[in-house]
């Protein structure tokens, strides 16, 4: 897995490196122009062009190859915008930067410097601040430094480290992703329990920032330059507040799953997007994979569409995925198709309108459950069906429908639930009997 490690600069970059960054930007723009004028999209041909230009600018050939890769990725998103019919101009890089691969730079943690190759045999170096944390990361066994991303005020190292092999799970934690919570089931050999992780504050923060940005935009309507700057910093503040909360949430969840040797089951939203695109292409009678038009824009109101598109579920899943891979927690990705409108008990599809209301009620068998928990139960059912390693586990739906069940944090009170059921069934454990006698 590839991770990023930002490193603070100890002093401003020296002049030769600043000029390297400026030349590199020039080179990327030249490759972009060449590709646009010739319609070239192959890395091999563009790198050959970039090498001749790098020779003119007196740069190392390795910089030319990364410059072509950067140019190609910029052009790829440009072509995507064109395909979607979005307004766009020919791409042009304005900021000086450098992307160097591992052959053209060296990190020296002892004198705390990074050396970068300018041209054949000529190097320039700059001082960095190496903290205890950086030393720890760089000392990871099996670590490979891949790339250096450099701008005049930012240094980021990309490194690859081997991921541990996931353990064989003995439990399952299946969760349905909702706007203010993750809801689902916790299946262990000793029983099934409803699980919920609430994060209502994220939606609240987003709403607060929306109103704040609106007010700012209104107040600064006469000065677009200042308005744009203020809005950007306001947006960044919102982003930071939301992601930091997500980090706390996902770290704790992955830790809990690891402690109980559970596999995580989550919905794979990429499948939804792919299905929607093909369905739309079919309805338009074209073979274009990306047809324009918002799904359900006629049904959903504008505030709802805004809320749904700013909902950070992709970020939540991204964090869960990489943290789970890092800690060796297996993740099962489940196709969420109809998980919120299907009965987990009898498997009957209840039609699109059954998504409404706080409770899911099956038209065929009368099964009732909280709508969000029900979707989580379906995710669990599919994960158990599709994963052979989870063969020993059984989803006990009746344990969920018990009126006494209040969803808790995953794995909390699992033992207690068993004790309660035993007590109901007339099996009283000795400890309880003793206590009863004494009172
Ligand atoms: Zn049913």
PDB file of N, CA and C and ligand atoms in Angstrom, residues 343-348 350 360 362-367, ligand 1:
ATOM      1  N   UNK A 343     -36.296  -7.988   2.092  1.00  0.00           N
ATOM      2  CA  UNK A 343     -36.503  -8.580   3.412  1.00  0.00           C
ATOM      3  C   UNK A 343     -35.383  -9.587   3.683  1.00  0.00           C
ATOM      4  N   UNK A 344     -34.656  -9.432   4.798  1.00  0.00           N
ATOM      5  CA  UNK A 344     -33.570 -10.373   5.076  1.00  0.00           C
ATOM      6  C   UNK A 344     -34.090 -11.747   5.510  1.00  0.00           C
ATOM      7  N   UNK A 345     -35.363 -11.778   5.930  1.00  0.00           N
ATOM      8  CA  UNK A 345     -35.936 -13.016   6.447  1.00  0.00           C
ATOM      9  C   UNK A 345     -36.354 -13.946   5.297  1.00  0.00           C
ATOM     10  N   UNK A 346     -37.183 -13.405   4.370  1.00  0.00           N
ATOM     11  CA  UNK A 346     -37.683 -14.271   3.300  1.00  0.00           C
ATOM     12  C   UNK A 346     -37.079 -13.923   1.939  1.00  0.00           C
ATOM     13  N   UNK A 347     -36.301 -12.829   1.861  1.00  0.00           N
ATOM     14  CA  UNK A 347     -35.604 -12.498   0.622  1.00  0.00           C
ATOM     15  C   UNK A 347     -36.478 -11.880  -0.448  1.00  0.00           C
ATOM     16  N   UNK A 348     -37.691 -11.416  -0.070  1.00  0.00           N
ATOM     17  CA  UNK A 348     -38.601 -10.837  -1.071  1.00  0.00           C
ATOM     18  C   UNK A 348     -38.265  -9.363  -1.287  1.00  0.00           C
ATOM     19  N   UNK A 350     -39.257  -5.735  -1.923  1.00  0.00           N
ATOM     20  CA  UNK A 350     -40.485  -5.049  -1.538  1.00  0.00           C
ATOM     21  C   UNK A 350     -40.870  -3.855  -2.402  1.00  0.00           C
ATOM     22  N   UNK A 360     -38.815  -0.785   8.390  1.00  0.00           N
ATOM     23  CA  UNK A 360     -39.029  -1.631   7.221  1.00  0.00           C
ATOM     24  C   UNK A 360     -40.056  -2.694   7.604  1.00  0.00           C
ATOM     25  N   UNK A 362     -41.998  -6.035   5.872  1.00  0.00           N
ATOM     26  CA  UNK A 362     -42.061  -6.886   4.691  1.00  0.00           C
ATOM     27  C   UNK A 362     -43.516  -7.127   4.289  1.00  0.00           C
ATOM     28  N   UNK A 363     -43.814  -7.000   2.988  1.00  0.00           N
ATOM     29  CA  UNK A 363     -45.180  -7.219   2.513  1.00  0.00           C
ATOM     30  C   UNK A 363     -45.501  -8.712   2.464  1.00  0.00           C
ATOM     31  N   UNK A 364     -44.454  -9.543   2.390  1.00  0.00           N
ATOM     32  CA  UNK A 364     -44.692 -10.981   2.235  1.00  0.00           C
ATOM     33  C   UNK A 364     -44.823 -11.693   3.581  1.00  0.00           C
ATOM     34  N   UNK A 365     -43.888 -11.416   4.510  1.00  0.00           N
ATOM     35  CA  UNK A 365     -43.898 -12.194   5.750  1.00  0.00           C
ATOM     36  C   UNK A 365     -44.145 -11.354   6.997  1.00  0.00           C
ATOM     37  N   UNK A 366     -44.251 -10.041   6.836  1.00  0.00           N
ATOM     38  CA  UNK A 366     -44.561  -9.202   7.988  1.00  0.00           C
ATOM     39  C   UNK A 366     -43.383  -8.884   8.894  1.00  0.00           C
ATOM     40  N   UNK A 367     -42.184  -9.224   8.464  1.00  0.00           N
ATOM     41  CA  UNK A 367     -40.968  -8.946   9.237  1.00  0.00           C
ATOM     42  C   UNK A 367     -40.818  -7.433   9.419  1.00  0.00           C
TER      43      UNK A 367
HETATM   44 ZN1  LIG B   1     -40.212 -11.068   4.324  1.00  0.00          ZN
END
